[in-house]
Amino acid sequence: MKKTALLIALAFFSLTAYAQTVPDITAAYAGMKFRVPGSPLIVGSIGANNDILLIKYSDSVGKRYISFSTENTLEAGDCGWTEFFEATLSAKEIYGCDRASVESFKSVFVQGTDSGTWKIANRAYYYFLSAQDPSFVFFQSKDGNLIKLESDFLDSDGFRAILAGS
């Protein structure tokens, strides 16, 4: 009798634990695959010039979202993206990129954030994480486009989990 009760209790707790874990889903963007949290409420895409993939986890406007967008129009100050992001993350005052472009980017994305570079699978990801505002990760896609990954709820581990599948 005790074994049966123990087996039933163990099965119940196992099923409860399984039901509470939501598996990740695969999102495809810019020829790459990413593992995003499962059970989104809305998934939308705007192609053409905007080229945005939006994944929402809340009914509230502007809350709990993940978005991917192509940012090829980012003003990089006459530099390549790698050099530009290295300049924005550097404490140096002298760099090869246009100073106004670097300072403008710093004022919007760097100030008040935890920022740096992650190297994952031979790719550089430039992150700008905020506790109060949306957080951003910029990286170059396989086809050479600059991609911006944005979320208002992911932390460092959440972003890294998404990017690990790319």
PDB file of C-alpha atoms in Angstrom:
ATOM      1  CA  MET A   1       0.000   0.000   0.000  1.00  0.00           C
ATOM      2  CA  LYS A   2       2.807   2.419   0.888  1.00  0.00           C
ATOM      3  CA  LYS A   3       4.602   1.676  -2.380  1.00  0.00           C
ATOM      4  CA  THR A   4       1.450   2.330  -4.398  1.00  0.00           C
ATOM      5  CA  ALA A   5       0.789   5.637  -2.610  1.00  0.00           C
ATOM      6  CA  LEU A   6       4.414   6.664  -3.099  1.00  0.00           C
ATOM      7  CA  LEU A   7       4.289   5.731  -6.789  1.00  0.00           C
ATOM      8  CA  ILE A   8       1.063   7.710  -7.319  1.00  0.00           C
ATOM      9  CA  ALA A   9       2.489  10.753  -5.513  1.00  0.00           C
ATOM     10  CA  LEU A  10       5.706  10.571  -7.545  1.00  0.00           C
ATOM     11  CA  ALA A  11       3.755  10.294 -10.807  1.00  0.00           C
ATOM     12  CA  PHE A  12       1.558  13.254  -9.827  1.00  0.00           C
ATOM     13  CA  PHE A  13       4.537  15.477  -8.995  1.00  0.00           C
ATOM     14  CA  SER A  14       6.346  14.439 -12.177  1.00  0.00           C
ATOM     15  CA  LEU A  15       3.325  15.298 -14.340  1.00  0.00           C
ATOM     16  CA  THR A  16       2.836  18.604 -12.515  1.00  0.00           C
ATOM     17  CA  ALA A  17       6.475  19.555 -13.030  1.00  0.00           C
ATOM     18  CA  TYR A  18       6.303  18.585 -16.700  1.00  0.00           C
ATOM     19  CA  ALA A  19       3.099  20.573 -17.249  1.00  0.00           C
ATOM     20  CA  GLN A  20       4.698  23.714 -15.787  1.00  0.00           C
ATOM     21  CA  THR A  21       7.708  23.699 -18.091  1.00  0.00           C
ATOM     22  CA  VAL A  22       7.060  25.306 -21.436  1.00  0.00           C
ATOM     23  CA  PRO A  23       9.402  24.094 -24.151  1.00  0.00           C
ATOM     24  CA  ASP A  24      11.205  26.616 -26.298  1.00  0.00           C
ATOM     25  CA  ILE A  25      10.149  27.102 -29.889  1.00  0.00           C
ATOM     26  CA  THR A  26      12.279  27.813 -32.929  1.00  0.00           C
ATOM     27  CA  ALA A  27      12.053  31.232 -34.556  1.00  0.00           C
ATOM     28  CA  ALA A  28      13.632  31.717 -37.985  1.00  0.00           C
ATOM     29  CA  TYR A  29      14.914  35.144 -38.967  1.00  0.00           C
ATOM     30  CA  ALA A  30      17.505  36.343 -41.506  1.00  0.00           C
ATOM     31  CA  GLY A  31      18.374  32.788 -42.488  1.00  0.00           C
ATOM     32  CA  MET A  32      19.169  31.861 -38.876  1.00  0.00           C
ATOM     33  CA  LYS A  33      17.302  29.865 -36.227  1.00  0.00           C
ATOM     34  CA  PHE A  34      16.800  30.976 -32.629  1.00  0.00           C
ATOM     35  CA  ARG A  35      15.327  29.234 -29.580  1.00  0.00           C
ATOM     36  CA  VAL A  36      12.755  31.574 -28.001  1.00  0.00           C
ATOM     37  CA  PRO A  37      10.519  30.898 -24.988  1.00  0.00           C
ATOM     38  CA  GLY A  38       7.431  28.898 -25.831  1.00  0.00           C
ATOM     39  CA  SER A  39       3.757  29.844 -25.589  1.00  0.00           C
ATOM     40  CA  PRO A  40       3.774  33.303 -27.179  1.00  0.00           C
ATOM     41  CA  LEU A  41       0.406  35.030 -27.460  1.00  0.00           C
ATOM     42  CA  ILE A  42       1.176  36.736 -30.768  1.00  0.00           C
ATOM     43  CA  VAL A  43       3.770  36.231 -33.498  1.00  0.00           C
ATOM     44  CA  GLY A  44       3.902  38.765 -36.298  1.00  0.00           C
ATOM     45  CA  SER A  45       6.204  39.669 -39.134  1.00  0.00           C
ATOM     46  CA  ILE A  46       6.514  42.773 -41.280  1.00  0.00           C
ATOM     47  CA  GLY A  47       8.645  42.199 -44.350  1.00  0.00           C
ATOM     48  CA  ALA A  48      10.009  44.551 -47.011  1.00  0.00           C
ATOM     49  CA  ASN A  49      11.946  47.539 -45.690  1.00  0.00           C
ATOM     50  CA  ASN A  50      10.892  47.108 -42.062  1.00  0.00           C
ATOM     51  CA  ASP A  51      11.778  43.409 -41.837  1.00  0.00           C
ATOM     52  CA  ILE A  52      10.653  42.817 -38.243  1.00  0.00           C
ATOM     53  CA  LEU A  53       9.732  39.616 -36.421  1.00  0.00           C
ATOM     54  CA  LEU A  54       7.774  40.295 -33.217  1.00  0.00           C
ATOM     55  CA  ILE A  55       6.987  37.682 -30.583  1.00  0.00           C
ATOM     56  CA  LYS A  56       4.651  38.842 -27.767  1.00  0.00           C
ATOM     57  CA  TYR A  57       3.997  37.158 -24.445  1.00  0.00           C
ATOM     58  CA  SER A  58       1.454  39.658 -23.048  1.00  0.00           C
ATOM     59  CA  ASP A  59      -1.792  41.334 -24.054  1.00  0.00           C
ATOM     60  CA  SER A  60      -0.484  44.665 -22.701  1.00  0.00           C
ATOM     61  CA  VAL A  61       0.770  47.091 -25.341  1.00  0.00           C
ATOM     62  CA  GLY A  62       4.568  47.251 -25.411  1.00  0.00           C
ATOM     63  CA  LYS A  63       5.058  44.646 -22.669  1.00  0.00           C
ATOM     64  CA  ARG A  64       6.829  41.260 -22.673  1.00  0.00           C
ATOM     65  CA  TYR A  65       8.097  41.033 -26.220  1.00  0.00           C
ATOM     66  CA  ILE A  66      11.052  39.826 -28.235  1.00  0.00           C
ATOM     67  CA  SER A  67      11.757  41.372 -31.614  1.00  0.00           C
ATOM     68  CA  PHE A  68      14.253  40.793 -34.377  1.00  0.00           C
ATOM     69  CA  SER A  69      14.880  43.532 -36.932  1.00  0.00           C
ATOM     70  CA  THR A  70      17.362  44.302 -39.684  1.00  0.00           C
ATOM     71  CA  GLU A  71      19.251  47.509 -38.888  1.00  0.00           C
ATOM     72  CA  ASN A  72      21.369  48.107 -42.007  1.00  0.00           C
ATOM     73  CA  THR A  73      20.690  51.856 -41.823  1.00  0.00           C
ATOM     74  CA  LEU A  74      22.484  52.262 -38.469  1.00  0.00           C
ATOM     75  CA  GLU A  75      24.941  55.133 -38.862  1.00  0.00           C
ATOM     76  CA  ALA A  76      28.287  53.489 -38.096  1.00  0.00           C
ATOM     77  CA  GLY A  77      30.440  56.575 -38.583  1.00  0.00           C
ATOM     78  CA  ASP A  78      32.356  55.452 -41.693  1.00  0.00           C
ATOM     79  CA  CYS A  79      33.340  52.197 -39.965  1.00  0.00           C
ATOM     80  CA  GLY A  80      32.409  48.580 -40.322  1.00  0.00           C
ATOM     81  CA  TRP A  81      29.998  47.312 -37.700  1.00  0.00           C
ATOM     82  CA  THR A  82      32.639  45.414 -35.740  1.00  0.00           C
ATOM     83  CA  GLU A  83      34.871  48.471 -35.451  1.00  0.00           C
ATOM     84  CA  PHE A  84      31.878  50.667 -34.646  1.00  0.00           C
ATOM     85  CA  PHE A  85      30.625  48.469 -31.803  1.00  0.00           C
ATOM     86  CA  GLU A  86      34.134  48.081 -30.412  1.00  0.00           C
ATOM     87  CA  ALA A  87      34.384  51.906 -30.413  1.00  0.00           C
ATOM     88  CA  THR A  88      31.050  52.292 -28.616  1.00  0.00           C
ATOM     89  CA  LEU A  89      32.136  49.815 -25.935  1.00  0.00           C
ATOM     90  CA  SER A  90      35.612  51.295 -25.520  1.00  0.00           C
ATOM     91  CA  ALA A  91      36.502  53.784 -22.803  1.00  0.00           C
ATOM     92  CA  LYS A  92      38.990  55.376 -25.221  1.00  0.00           C
ATOM     93  CA  GLU A  93      38.252  58.870 -26.473  1.00  0.00           C
ATOM     94  CA  ILE A  94      40.056  58.325 -29.785  1.00  0.00           C
ATOM     95  CA  TYR A  95      38.811  55.812 -32.343  1.00  0.00           C
ATOM     96  CA  GLY A  96      38.680  55.532 -36.107  1.00  0.00           C
ATOM     97  CA  CYS A  97      34.904  56.008 -36.425  1.00  0.00           C
ATOM     98  CA  ASP A  98      33.090  59.321 -36.684  1.00  0.00           C
ATOM     99  CA  ARG A  99      32.957  60.693 -33.138  1.00  0.00           C
ATOM    100  CA  ALA A 100      29.384  62.047 -33.463  1.00  0.00           C
ATOM    101  CA  SER A 101      28.043  58.637 -34.567  1.00  0.00           C
ATOM    102  CA  VAL A 102      29.760  56.821 -31.719  1.00  0.00           C
ATOM    103  CA  GLU A 103      28.709  59.363 -29.093  1.00  0.00           C
ATOM    104  CA  SER A 104      25.125  59.373 -30.369  1.00  0.00           C
ATOM    105  CA  PHE A 105      24.935  55.579 -30.149  1.00  0.00           C
ATOM    106  CA  LYS A 106      26.480  55.639 -26.656  1.00  0.00           C
ATOM    107  CA  SER A 107      23.905  58.151 -25.413  1.00  0.00           C
ATOM    108  CA  VAL A 108      20.998  56.007 -26.660  1.00  0.00           C
ATOM    109  CA  PHE A 109      22.208  52.436 -26.056  1.00  0.00           C
ATOM    110  CA  VAL A 110      25.229  52.371 -23.734  1.00  0.00           C
ATOM    111  CA  GLN A 111      24.519  54.831 -20.906  1.00  0.00           C
ATOM    112  CA  GLY A 112      22.908  53.113 -17.938  1.00  0.00           C
ATOM    113  CA  THR A 113      23.313  49.603 -19.314  1.00  0.00           C
ATOM    114  CA  ASP A 114      25.437  46.573 -18.693  1.00  0.00           C
ATOM    115  CA  SER A 115      27.225  46.363 -22.044  1.00  0.00           C
ATOM    116  CA  GLY A 116      29.879  44.246 -23.664  1.00  0.00           C
ATOM    117  CA  THR A 117      30.549  41.506 -26.165  1.00  0.00           C
ATOM    118  CA  TRP A 118      29.623  37.845 -26.091  1.00  0.00           C
ATOM    119  CA  LYS A 119      31.455  35.398 -28.349  1.00  0.00           C
ATOM    120  CA  ILE A 120      29.173  32.487 -29.162  1.00  0.00           C
ATOM    121  CA  ALA A 121      30.052  29.942 -31.852  1.00  0.00           C
ATOM    122  CA  ASN A 122      32.607  32.203 -33.598  1.00  0.00           C
ATOM    123  CA  ARG A 123      30.152  35.116 -33.775  1.00  0.00           C
ATOM    124  CA  ALA A 124      30.290  38.418 -31.859  1.00  0.00           C
ATOM    125  CA  TYR A 125      27.151  39.672 -30.116  1.00  0.00           C
ATOM    126  CA  TYR A 126      27.188  43.228 -28.753  1.00  0.00           C
ATOM    127  CA  TYR A 127      24.815  43.505 -25.811  1.00  0.00           C
ATOM    128  CA  PHE A 128      23.278  46.484 -24.027  1.00  0.00           C
ATOM    129  CA  LEU A 129      21.205  45.215 -21.098  1.00  0.00           C
ATOM    130  CA  SER A 130      18.983  47.444 -18.959  1.00  0.00           C
ATOM    131  CA  ALA A 131      17.035  46.629 -15.816  1.00  0.00           C
ATOM    132  CA  GLN A 132      14.313  49.240 -16.481  1.00  0.00           C
ATOM    133  CA  ASP A 133      14.255  49.806 -20.247  1.00  0.00           C
ATOM    134  CA  PRO A 134      14.330  47.414 -23.203  1.00  0.00           C
ATOM    135  CA  SER A 135      17.605  45.579 -23.742  1.00  0.00           C
ATOM    136  CA  PHE A 136      19.366  45.090 -27.074  1.00  0.00           C
ATOM    137  CA  VAL A 137      21.816  42.737 -28.735  1.00  0.00           C
ATOM    138  CA  PHE A 138      23.337  43.568 -32.132  1.00  0.00           C
ATOM    139  CA  PHE A 139      25.065  41.037 -34.369  1.00  0.00           C
ATOM    140  CA  GLN A 140      25.802  40.305 -37.991  1.00  0.00           C
ATOM    141  CA  SER A 141      23.710  37.647 -39.712  1.00  0.00           C
ATOM    142  CA  LYS A 142      25.129  34.954 -41.967  1.00  0.00           C
ATOM    143  CA  ASP A 143      24.217  37.048 -45.011  1.00  0.00           C
ATOM    144  CA  GLY A 144      26.022  40.146 -43.668  1.00  0.00           C
ATOM    145  CA  ASN A 145      23.048  42.141 -42.378  1.00  0.00           C
ATOM    146  CA  LEU A 146      23.106  43.864 -39.000  1.00  0.00           C
ATOM    147  CA  ILE A 147      20.435  42.358 -36.753  1.00  0.00           C
ATOM    148  CA  LYS A 148      18.992  43.947 -33.611  1.00  0.00           C
ATOM    149  CA  LEU A 149      17.456  41.603 -31.040  1.00  0.00           C
ATOM    150  CA  GLU A 150      15.337  43.503 -28.511  1.00  0.00           C
ATOM    151  CA  SER A 151      13.347  42.517 -25.433  1.00  0.00           C
ATOM    152  CA  ASP A 152      11.847  44.186 -22.402  1.00  0.00           C
ATOM    153  CA  PHE A 153      11.933  41.089 -20.177  1.00  0.00           C
ATOM    154  CA  LEU A 154      14.917  38.905 -21.084  1.00  0.00           C
ATOM    155  CA  ASP A 155      18.006  38.949 -18.890  1.00  0.00           C
ATOM    156  CA  SER A 156      21.536  37.987 -19.889  1.00  0.00           C
ATOM    157  CA  ASP A 157      20.821  34.260 -19.604  1.00  0.00           C
ATOM    158  CA  GLY A 158      17.619  34.605 -21.634  1.00  0.00           C
ATOM    159  CA  PHE A 159      19.366  36.418 -24.491  1.00  0.00           C
ATOM    160  CA  ARG A 160      22.246  33.932 -24.464  1.00  0.00           C
ATOM    161  CA  ALA A 161      19.819  30.995 -24.604  1.00  0.00           C
ATOM    162  CA  ILE A 162      18.141  32.499 -27.690  1.00  0.00           C
ATOM    163  CA  LEU A 163      21.468  33.151 -29.405  1.00  0.00           C
ATOM    164  CA  ALA A 164      22.964  29.749 -28.620  1.00  0.00           C
ATOM    165  CA  GLY A 165      20.784  28.190 -31.317  1.00  0.00           C
ATOM    166  CA  SER A 166      21.879  30.570 -34.064  1.00  0.00           C
TER     167      SER A 166
END
